[in-house]
Amino acid sequence: MALLEREQWLDALRHCPAGRVVLVSGEAGIGKTALVRAFCDGLTRLVLWGSCDALRTPQPLGPLHDIARQATGELAAAMAAESPRHAMFTAFLDQLTVREAVAVVEDAHWADEATLDLLMFTARRISTTRGLLVITYRDDEVGSDHSLRAVLGALATDRSVLRIRLSPLSAAAVATLVGPDGPDAAELHARAGGNPFFVTEVLADPDRRVPETVRDAVLARAAGLRPAERDALNSVAVFPGYAPAPLVQAPRTDVDGCVDAGMLIRDGTRILFRHELARLAIEESITSARKTELHERALADLTRWGSDPARLVYHAEEAGDAAAVLVHAGAAARRASAVGAHRQAADHYAQALRFADGISPRRHAELLERHGEACAHAGRSAAAVLSSRRAIECWREEGDQEREAALMAYCSYYLWNQGRNAEAHAMVRQALALAERLPEGPGLVAAYTWSAYLLMLARDIPGAVRTGSHAAVLAERFGEQTLLARALNAVGSAQWSVEPDLAEQTMLRSLQAAHAANDDGAVGSAMVNLGSAAGEVRRYDLAEHWLREAMKWCSDRDLDDVRSYATAWLARCLFERGEWSAAEAMVEQVGATECTPSRIVALTVLGRLRTRQGEPDAADILDEASSLAEQTGDLQRLWPVAAGRAELACLSGQQPDSGLSESYETAVRLGIGWAIGELGQWLQPEPGVVHLAAAPPYRMNPVEAARAWDELGCPYESAMALAQSPDHLREALRGFEGLGARPAADQVARRMRDLGIRTPRRSTLAHPNGLTAREADVLTLLRFGLRNSEIADRLRIAEKTAGHHVSSILAKLGVRSRQEAARHGEIAERT
């Protein structure tokens, strides 16, 4: 069929400069592949084509394997040798650089995590090449929490990206396809929704009733094939993505009959359907017995070929071959872990566990333990806890107390990640009690290590240092490098509160030990704790360096929990340094996560930012953060939330709640100076009375404190200090207005008027109707008739937050509808 209503996009592709990314999106069957093939068919330069497969657990770097088979030189060699990911990615980029190639990655909505990392890596560097990267995906299957969103979000502000979103065909285009002797074009357009795939499938079998679904259309066309051809079609249908031609269990003539009928495509040594939906429709129509037989054949043939374990385990599961699933799922999981695709590893271990009936209890325990570890790396804390607890029971039944104690210790950390701190501490105490009854060994090392870690997180500084130091000695004695890294991490993280210079040295030793152990998770943890602990004591340059390093390291290796925590903490550092727009954008990058600490930090930053900007949703956000923090009972979670709620109360003319004094008392008991100072400033029984253990800036007079805050890089705190001195209210006002901190600026201005001090002319921050800067932005968008969801997209905020802004605008303007508000905004601008 001719490409109709695609001429402008084909022309855009042909004139797209080198060194660019092209995103081609649209619903299934909209013609993305047809457009890209039409573009590539007219090229003289090298075209490298790779596809993502619709496997339950995709093969890591599947498209890159496809491309490597078409490429030469270092890329083919790197893939064949299963080199480290960075080497593979660099070799791929070199293909684009040296050979000026066009690389096409199809169906990125099915991409595995490693492939998404490849796309991100290439997109960031392609401008230095003469190549072109074309990515196709189904936008109707990419929701807000889809893993592809990270790539799309990273490219959102890149104006060099060519974005092609294909729309359904018009009624006129369908009429052209139908022709004068075809069925009613208007009816076909309405029933097919203008989808080219639907339309062409229906037109390919005009003698039958027009089907309403893709399945009906595909099966209607398949009904016209000879029985032998239909059997060939079935043989191909059991292979997701494509079938290697030599493995199709059918004579070539029958396969060619399907190709001639338009059901299949022969692409070199690959046989594939014109569309994955067509393959699924055929596969579902195969009888159960025949489908099992076809998968058994595919498994046997692919095994002889030495195919990727991810493909083998798919066919093994479909064939119901439990023994093969156990073998290939384990191999696929280990291979996925090796390239940092921990989500795929967790899925493969889950596949194995579904077929674990009848295996030995010891092997079952090992599978459960590995599944728990992979889930923990992939940010699936709940699943990690569940599998680990089942494994603990297995080890207990086996009488292996060493493994039982060690896994209980690890599981305590998984529980902490879920915010279940009381359970975490109880479990690590059980692990320690059990391990201390055994001869010294790995179980005791693990118990001491994770006990120290939880003590550090609870800010029991002496306990963490004492227990962690003992764990480190034991870890070195037994050659447990990973546990040595974790023990030193606990000690170093604790030392920041009392000996920050020594803490950095200890943390660098932890990082070195983690690298020596080749433990990606321990490396990421050392980096993020270096950053977060430095940030907690206001050493921002060091903090931001390590937090960004942690984000990069963890993003490349599917370490989602650690990545989200590093991102949330970087948002906190940016917020405290007055970089509020950057902080808000960083909070958005935290995304959906099961890691409760990450959620608490992100919500606290956002709530405090909204408080200082005078936004209406600040209280709701801080309430949610407080609810989560109270479940943990840890000072490091309770302290920032309590300070944020106290500040909101102060700016609203209210009294802080009891949570402030309780958190302050905990900080004093634990001797955490920065917490004592920040919480104490809202609780001072008398002006100038400050606890001696408070951090230095809180113990200084206003001018000295402001200077200290400036040196640390905290402009809001500097303005707060100046606001305590009647002689420096003008400077405080300028500081608050420069940040966009309306509530604090208004408070200072009122105090100046009460003291008879003439207030300077307010900056352009002031809105005649008292709108915040963000509300003014929303009002501008209301003038264009945008809905809350569209406003949220434009401003990169939550839809609920956009709704809060609209309600606040209506109240402040004294109007009843969005239309009235929009008219009010237009009048204000003209005047």
PDB file of N, CA and C in Angstrom, residues 104-175:
ATOM      1  N   VAL A 104      18.355   2.063  13.475  1.00  0.00           N
ATOM      2  CA  VAL A 104      16.923   2.031  13.769  1.00  0.00           C
ATOM      3  C   VAL A 104      16.684   1.050  14.908  1.00  0.00           C
ATOM      4  N   VAL A 105      16.043   1.519  15.969  1.00  0.00           N
ATOM      5  CA  VAL A 105      15.636   0.643  17.074  1.00  0.00           C
ATOM      6  C   VAL A 105      14.115   0.638  17.108  1.00  0.00           C
ATOM      7  N   GLU A 106      13.552  -0.485  16.732  1.00  0.00           N
ATOM      8  CA  GLU A 106      12.095  -0.607  16.621  1.00  0.00           C
ATOM      9  C   GLU A 106      11.459  -1.077  17.920  1.00  0.00           C
ATOM     10  N   ASP A 107      10.231  -0.589  18.151  1.00  0.00           N
ATOM     11  CA  ASP A 107       9.393  -1.048  19.266  1.00  0.00           C
ATOM     12  C   ASP A 107      10.072  -0.860  20.612  1.00  0.00           C
ATOM     13  N   ALA A 108      10.530   0.360  20.864  1.00  0.00           N
ATOM     14  CA  ALA A 108      11.246   0.646  22.115  1.00  0.00           C
ATOM     15  C   ALA A 108      10.348   0.524  23.343  1.00  0.00           C
ATOM     16  N   HIS A 109       9.028   0.451  23.149  1.00  0.00           N
ATOM     17  CA  HIS A 109       8.136   0.243  24.297  1.00  0.00           C
ATOM     18  C   HIS A 109       8.323  -1.143  24.896  1.00  0.00           C
ATOM     19  N   TRP A 110       8.985  -2.063  24.168  1.00  0.00           N
ATOM     20  CA  TRP A 110       9.298  -3.394  24.696  1.00  0.00           C
ATOM     21  C   TRP A 110      10.756  -3.499  25.127  1.00  0.00           C
ATOM     22  N   ALA A 111      11.467  -2.392  25.127  1.00  0.00           N
ATOM     23  CA  ALA A 111      12.911  -2.441  25.376  1.00  0.00           C
ATOM     24  C   ALA A 111      13.214  -2.903  26.793  1.00  0.00           C
ATOM     25  N   ASP A 112      14.253  -3.701  26.932  1.00  0.00           N
ATOM     26  CA  ASP A 112      14.756  -4.068  28.248  1.00  0.00           C
ATOM     27  C   ASP A 112      15.537  -2.897  28.827  1.00  0.00           C
ATOM     28  N   GLU A 113      15.856  -2.992  30.109  1.00  0.00           N
ATOM     29  CA  GLU A 113      16.506  -1.867  30.784  1.00  0.00           C
ATOM     30  C   GLU A 113      17.884  -1.559  30.209  1.00  0.00           C
ATOM     31  N   ALA A 114      18.606  -2.609  29.825  1.00  0.00           N
ATOM     32  CA  ALA A 114      19.937  -2.366  29.255  1.00  0.00           C
ATOM     33  C   ALA A 114      19.833  -1.625  27.926  1.00  0.00           C
ATOM     34  N   THR A 115      18.808  -1.954  27.114  1.00  0.00           N
ATOM     35  CA  THR A 115      18.621  -1.256  25.840  1.00  0.00           C
ATOM     36  C   THR A 115      18.239   0.198  26.075  1.00  0.00           C
ATOM     37  N   LEU A 116      17.409   0.451  27.095  1.00  0.00           N
ATOM     38  CA  LEU A 116      17.056   1.838  27.411  1.00  0.00           C
ATOM     39  C   LEU A 116      18.304   2.632  27.789  1.00  0.00           C
ATOM     40  N   ASP A 117      19.208   1.990  28.527  1.00  0.00           N
ATOM     41  CA  ASP A 117      20.469   2.656  28.870  1.00  0.00           C
ATOM     42  C   ASP A 117      21.285   2.948  27.614  1.00  0.00           C
ATOM     43  N   LEU A 118      21.274   2.009  26.652  1.00  0.00           N
ATOM     44  CA  LEU A 118      21.976   2.230  25.383  1.00  0.00           C
ATOM     45  C   LEU A 118      21.404   3.440  24.651  1.00  0.00           C
ATOM     46  N   LEU A 119      20.070   3.539  24.623  1.00  0.00           N
ATOM     47  CA  LEU A 119      19.439   4.675  23.941  1.00  0.00           C
ATOM     48  C   LEU A 119      19.806   5.989  24.621  1.00  0.00           C
ATOM     49  N   MET A 120      19.802   5.979  25.973  1.00  0.00           N
ATOM     50  CA  MET A 120      20.166   7.194  26.709  1.00  0.00           C
ATOM     51  C   MET A 120      21.625   7.557  26.431  1.00  0.00           C
ATOM     52  N   PHE A 121      22.495   6.568  26.476  1.00  0.00           N
ATOM     53  CA  PHE A 121      23.929   6.776  26.230  1.00  0.00           C
ATOM     54  C   PHE A 121      24.143   7.379  24.844  1.00  0.00           C
ATOM     55  N   THR A 122      23.488   6.813  23.838  1.00  0.00           N
ATOM     56  CA  THR A 122      23.682   7.268  22.456  1.00  0.00           C
ATOM     57  C   THR A 122      23.086   8.646  22.239  1.00  0.00           C
ATOM     58  N   ALA A 123      21.872   8.866  22.791  1.00  0.00           N
ATOM     59  CA  ALA A 123      21.195  10.144  22.583  1.00  0.00           C
ATOM     60  C   ALA A 123      22.019  11.309  23.115  1.00  0.00           C
ATOM     61  N   ARG A 124      22.729  11.074  24.209  1.00  0.00           N
ATOM     62  CA  ARG A 124      23.518  12.145  24.821  1.00  0.00           C
ATOM     63  C   ARG A 124      24.789  12.457  24.040  1.00  0.00           C
ATOM     64  N   ARG A 125      25.191  11.536  23.167  1.00  0.00           N
ATOM     65  CA  ARG A 125      26.479  11.701  22.488  1.00  0.00           C
ATOM     66  C   ARG A 125      26.378  11.753  20.969  1.00  0.00           C
ATOM     67  N   ILE A 126      25.189  11.555  20.426  1.00  0.00           N
ATOM     68  CA  ILE A 126      25.073  11.404  18.977  1.00  0.00           C
ATOM     69  C   ILE A 126      25.412  12.683  18.228  1.00  0.00           C
ATOM     70  N   SER A 127      25.313  13.823  18.906  1.00  0.00           N
ATOM     71  CA  SER A 127      25.623  15.085  18.227  1.00  0.00           C
ATOM     72  C   SER A 127      27.077  15.156  17.783  1.00  0.00           C
ATOM     73  N   THR A 128      27.920  14.311  18.365  1.00  0.00           N
ATOM     74  CA  THR A 128      29.343  14.303  17.981  1.00  0.00           C
ATOM     75  C   THR A 128      29.599  13.369  16.809  1.00  0.00           C
ATOM     76  N   THR A 129      28.561  12.729  16.272  1.00  0.00           N
ATOM     77  CA  THR A 129      28.728  11.759  15.190  1.00  0.00           C
ATOM     78  C   THR A 129      28.095  12.289  13.909  1.00  0.00           C
ATOM     79  N   ARG A 130      28.247  11.513  12.833  1.00  0.00           N
ATOM     80  CA  ARG A 130      27.580  11.808  11.563  1.00  0.00           C
ATOM     81  C   ARG A 130      26.438  10.821  11.330  1.00  0.00           C
ATOM     82  N   GLY A 131      26.050  10.136  12.395  1.00  0.00           N
ATOM     83  CA  GLY A 131      25.001   9.132  12.271  1.00  0.00           C
ATOM     84  C   GLY A 131      23.628   9.673  12.622  1.00  0.00           C
ATOM     85  N   LEU A 132      22.651   8.772  12.574  1.00  0.00           N
ATOM     86  CA  LEU A 132      21.266   9.102  12.875  1.00  0.00           C
ATOM     87  C   LEU A 132      20.695   7.944  13.683  1.00  0.00           C
ATOM     88  N   LEU A 133      20.021   8.235  14.799  1.00  0.00           N
ATOM     89  CA  LEU A 133      19.367   7.210  15.608  1.00  0.00           C
ATOM     90  C   LEU A 133      17.859   7.394  15.508  1.00  0.00           C
ATOM     91  N   VAL A 134      17.188   6.386  14.958  1.00  0.00           N
ATOM     92  CA  VAL A 134      15.729   6.433  14.786  1.00  0.00           C
ATOM     93  C   VAL A 134      15.115   5.443  15.765  1.00  0.00           C
ATOM     94  N   ILE A 135      14.230   5.930  16.621  1.00  0.00           N
ATOM     95  CA  ILE A 135      13.581   5.101  17.641  1.00  0.00           C
ATOM     96  C   ILE A 135      12.074   5.102  17.385  1.00  0.00           C
ATOM     97  N   THR A 136      11.471   3.928  17.255  1.00  0.00           N
ATOM     98  CA  THR A 136      10.016   3.852  17.106  1.00  0.00           C
ATOM     99  C   THR A 136       9.417   3.250  18.373  1.00  0.00           C
ATOM    100  N   TYR A 137       8.239   3.709  18.733  1.00  0.00           N
ATOM    101  CA  TYR A 137       7.554   3.157  19.906  1.00  0.00           C
ATOM    102  C   TYR A 137       6.067   3.471  19.842  1.00  0.00           C
ATOM    103  N   ARG A 138       5.289   2.663  20.541  1.00  0.00           N
ATOM    104  CA  ARG A 138       3.846   2.871  20.638  1.00  0.00           C
ATOM    105  C   ARG A 138       3.562   3.824  21.790  1.00  0.00           C
ATOM    106  N   ASP A 139       3.154   5.022  21.464  1.00  0.00           N
ATOM    107  CA  ASP A 139       2.930   5.988  22.534  1.00  0.00           C
ATOM    108  C   ASP A 139       1.706   5.660  23.373  1.00  0.00           C
ATOM    109  N   ASP A 140       0.763   4.885  22.817  1.00  0.00           N
ATOM    110  CA  ASP A 140      -0.429   4.555  23.612  1.00  0.00           C
ATOM    111  C   ASP A 140      -0.132   3.459  24.628  1.00  0.00           C
ATOM    112  N   GLU A 141       1.062   2.869  24.597  1.00  0.00           N
ATOM    113  CA  GLU A 141       1.437   1.864  25.582  1.00  0.00           C
ATOM    114  C   GLU A 141       2.512   2.373  26.543  1.00  0.00           C
ATOM    115  N   VAL A 142       2.871   3.636  26.394  1.00  0.00           N
ATOM    116  CA  VAL A 142       3.910   4.212  27.250  1.00  0.00           C
ATOM    117  C   VAL A 142       3.241   5.174  28.223  1.00  0.00           C
ATOM    118  N   GLY A 143       2.812   4.636  29.387  1.00  0.00           N
ATOM    119  CA  GLY A 143       2.167   5.456  30.400  1.00  0.00           C
ATOM    120  C   GLY A 143       3.172   6.280  31.182  1.00  0.00           C
ATOM    121  N   SER A 144       2.651   6.992  32.186  1.00  0.00           N
ATOM    122  CA  SER A 144       3.511   7.900  32.953  1.00  0.00           C
ATOM    123  C   SER A 144       4.585   7.163  33.734  1.00  0.00           C
ATOM    124  N   ASP A 145       4.342   5.868  34.081  1.00  0.00           N
ATOM    125  CA  ASP A 145       5.321   5.124  34.857  1.00  0.00           C
ATOM    126  C   ASP A 145       6.087   4.113  34.016  1.00  0.00           C
ATOM    127  N   HIS A 146       5.962   4.204  32.689  1.00  0.00           N
ATOM    128  CA  HIS A 146       6.663   3.270  31.807  1.00  0.00           C
ATOM    129  C   HIS A 146       8.160   3.569  31.827  1.00  0.00           C
ATOM    130  N   SER A 147       8.972   2.508  31.753  1.00  0.00           N
ATOM    131  CA  SER A 147      10.429   2.694  31.843  1.00  0.00           C
ATOM    132  C   SER A 147      10.997   3.521  30.693  1.00  0.00           C
ATOM    133  N   LEU A 148      10.313   3.547  29.528  1.00  0.00           N
ATOM    134  CA  LEU A 148      10.798   4.349  28.403  1.00  0.00           C
ATOM    135  C   LEU A 148      10.688   5.841  28.700  1.00  0.00           C
ATOM    136  N   ARG A 149       9.840   6.216  29.674  1.00  0.00           N
ATOM    137  CA  ARG A 149       9.645   7.633  29.997  1.00  0.00           C
ATOM    138  C   ARG A 149      10.952   8.321  30.388  1.00  0.00           C
ATOM    139  N   ALA A 150      11.854   7.575  31.012  1.00  0.00           N
ATOM    140  CA  ALA A 150      13.128   8.190  31.418  1.00  0.00           C
ATOM    141  C   ALA A 150      13.898   8.687  30.205  1.00  0.00           C
ATOM    142  N   VAL A 151      13.898   7.902  29.113  1.00  0.00           N
ATOM    143  CA  VAL A 151      14.587   8.314  27.887  1.00  0.00           C
ATOM    144  C   VAL A 151      13.865   9.495  27.252  1.00  0.00           C
ATOM    145  N   LEU A 152      12.528   9.386  27.161  1.00  0.00           N
ATOM    146  CA  LEU A 152      11.760  10.469  26.543  1.00  0.00           C
ATOM    147  C   LEU A 152      11.888  11.758  27.346  1.00  0.00           C
ATOM    148  N   GLY A 153      11.899  11.621  28.689  1.00  0.00           N
ATOM    149  CA  GLY A 153      12.037  12.803  29.533  1.00  0.00           C
ATOM    150  C   GLY A 153      13.391  13.470  29.358  1.00  0.00           C
ATOM    151  N   ALA A 154      14.434  12.652  29.206  1.00  0.00           N
ATOM    152  CA  ALA A 154      15.782  13.207  29.022  1.00  0.00           C
ATOM    153  C   ALA A 154      15.892  13.977  27.711  1.00  0.00           C
ATOM    154  N   LEU A 155      15.074  13.610  26.720  1.00  0.00           N
ATOM    155  CA  LEU A 155      15.119  14.273  25.416  1.00  0.00           C
ATOM    156  C   LEU A 155      14.080  15.389  25.289  1.00  0.00           C
ATOM    157  N   ALA A 156      13.278  15.574  26.354  1.00  0.00           N
ATOM    158  CA  ALA A 156      12.145  16.494  26.257  1.00  0.00           C
ATOM    159  C   ALA A 156      12.549  17.922  25.916  1.00  0.00           C
ATOM    160  N   THR A 157      13.696  18.358  26.441  1.00  0.00           N
ATOM    161  CA  THR A 157      14.117  19.745  26.217  1.00  0.00           C
ATOM    162  C   THR A 157      15.145  19.881  25.105  1.00  0.00           C
ATOM    163  N   ASP A 158      15.449  18.789  24.439  1.00  0.00           N
ATOM    164  CA  ASP A 158      16.450  18.811  23.361  1.00  0.00           C
ATOM    165  C   ASP A 158      15.757  19.182  22.051  1.00  0.00           C
ATOM    166  N   ARG A 159      15.971  20.397  21.604  1.00  0.00           N
ATOM    167  CA  ARG A 159      15.261  20.884  20.417  1.00  0.00           C
ATOM    168  C   ARG A 159      15.799  20.304  19.121  1.00  0.00           C
ATOM    169  N   SER A 160      16.941  19.633  19.211  1.00  0.00           N
ATOM    170  CA  SER A 160      17.484  19.040  17.995  1.00  0.00           C
ATOM    171  C   SER A 160      16.801  17.720  17.648  1.00  0.00           C
ATOM    172  N   VAL A 161      16.035  17.166  18.587  1.00  0.00           N
ATOM    173  CA  VAL A 161      15.356  15.893  18.348  1.00  0.00           C
ATOM    174  C   VAL A 161      14.202  16.102  17.369  1.00  0.00           C
ATOM    175  N   LEU A 162      14.129  15.248  16.354  1.00  0.00           N
ATOM    176  CA  LEU A 162      13.006  15.274  15.416  1.00  0.00           C
ATOM    177  C   LEU A 162      11.934  14.331  15.944  1.00  0.00           C
ATOM    178  N   ARG A 163      10.764  14.869  16.247  1.00  0.00           N
ATOM    179  CA  ARG A 163       9.666  14.081  16.800  1.00  0.00           C
ATOM    180  C   ARG A 163       8.586  13.914  15.743  1.00  0.00           C
ATOM    181  N   ILE A 164       8.274  12.672  15.456  1.00  0.00           N
ATOM    182  CA  ILE A 164       7.256  12.360  14.453  1.00  0.00           C
ATOM    183  C   ILE A 164       6.179  11.538  15.139  1.00  0.00           C
ATOM    184  N   ARG A 165       5.015  12.105  15.272  1.00  0.00           N
ATOM    185  CA  ARG A 165       3.892  11.364  15.843  1.00  0.00           C
ATOM    186  C   ARG A 165       2.873  11.142  14.739  1.00  0.00           C
ATOM    187  N   LEU A 166       2.702   9.905  14.347  1.00  0.00           N
ATOM    188  CA  LEU A 166       1.827   9.581  13.236  1.00  0.00           C
ATOM    189  C   LEU A 166       0.373   9.530  13.690  1.00  0.00           C
ATOM    190  N   SER A 167      -0.479  10.196  12.947  1.00  0.00           N
ATOM    191  CA  SER A 167      -1.909  10.240  13.255  1.00  0.00           C
ATOM    192  C   SER A 167      -2.663   9.246  12.387  1.00  0.00           C
ATOM    193  N   PRO A 168      -3.865   8.858  12.800  1.00  0.00           N
ATOM    194  CA  PRO A 168      -4.685   7.984  11.951  1.00  0.00           C
ATOM    195  C   PRO A 168      -4.974   8.635  10.608  1.00  0.00           C
ATOM    196  N   LEU A 169      -5.252   7.801   9.616  1.00  0.00           N
ATOM    197  CA  LEU A 169      -5.585   8.311   8.294  1.00  0.00           C
ATOM    198  C   LEU A 169      -6.929   9.014   8.309  1.00  0.00           C
ATOM    199  N   SER A 170      -7.059  10.000   7.469  1.00  0.00           N
ATOM    200  CA  SER A 170      -8.340  10.687   7.314  1.00  0.00           C
ATOM    201  C   SER A 170      -9.299   9.822   6.501  1.00  0.00           C
ATOM    202  N   ALA A 171     -10.554  10.209   6.484  1.00  0.00           N
ATOM    203  CA  ALA A 171     -11.549   9.488   5.684  1.00  0.00           C
ATOM    204  C   ALA A 171     -11.187   9.539   4.205  1.00  0.00           C
ATOM    205  N   ALA A 172     -10.622  10.669   3.763  1.00  0.00           N
ATOM    206  CA  ALA A 172     -10.236  10.802   2.355  1.00  0.00           C
ATOM    207  C   ALA A 172      -9.117   9.833   2.003  1.00  0.00           C
ATOM    208  N   ALA A 173      -8.147   9.645   2.921  1.00  0.00           N
ATOM    209  CA  ALA A 173      -7.054   8.713   2.669  1.00  0.00           C
ATOM    210  C   ALA A 173      -7.565   7.281   2.602  1.00  0.00           C
ATOM    211  N   VAL A 174      -8.489   6.931   3.490  1.00  0.00           N
ATOM    212  CA  VAL A 174      -9.073   5.587   3.465  1.00  0.00           C
ATOM    213  C   VAL A 174      -9.829   5.379   2.153  1.00  0.00           C
ATOM    214  N   ALA A 175     -10.520   6.411   1.707  1.00  0.00           N
ATOM    215  CA  ALA A 175     -11.248   6.301   0.435  1.00  0.00           C
ATOM    216  C   ALA A 175     -10.273   6.042  -0.718  1.00  0.00           C
TER     217      ALA A 175
END
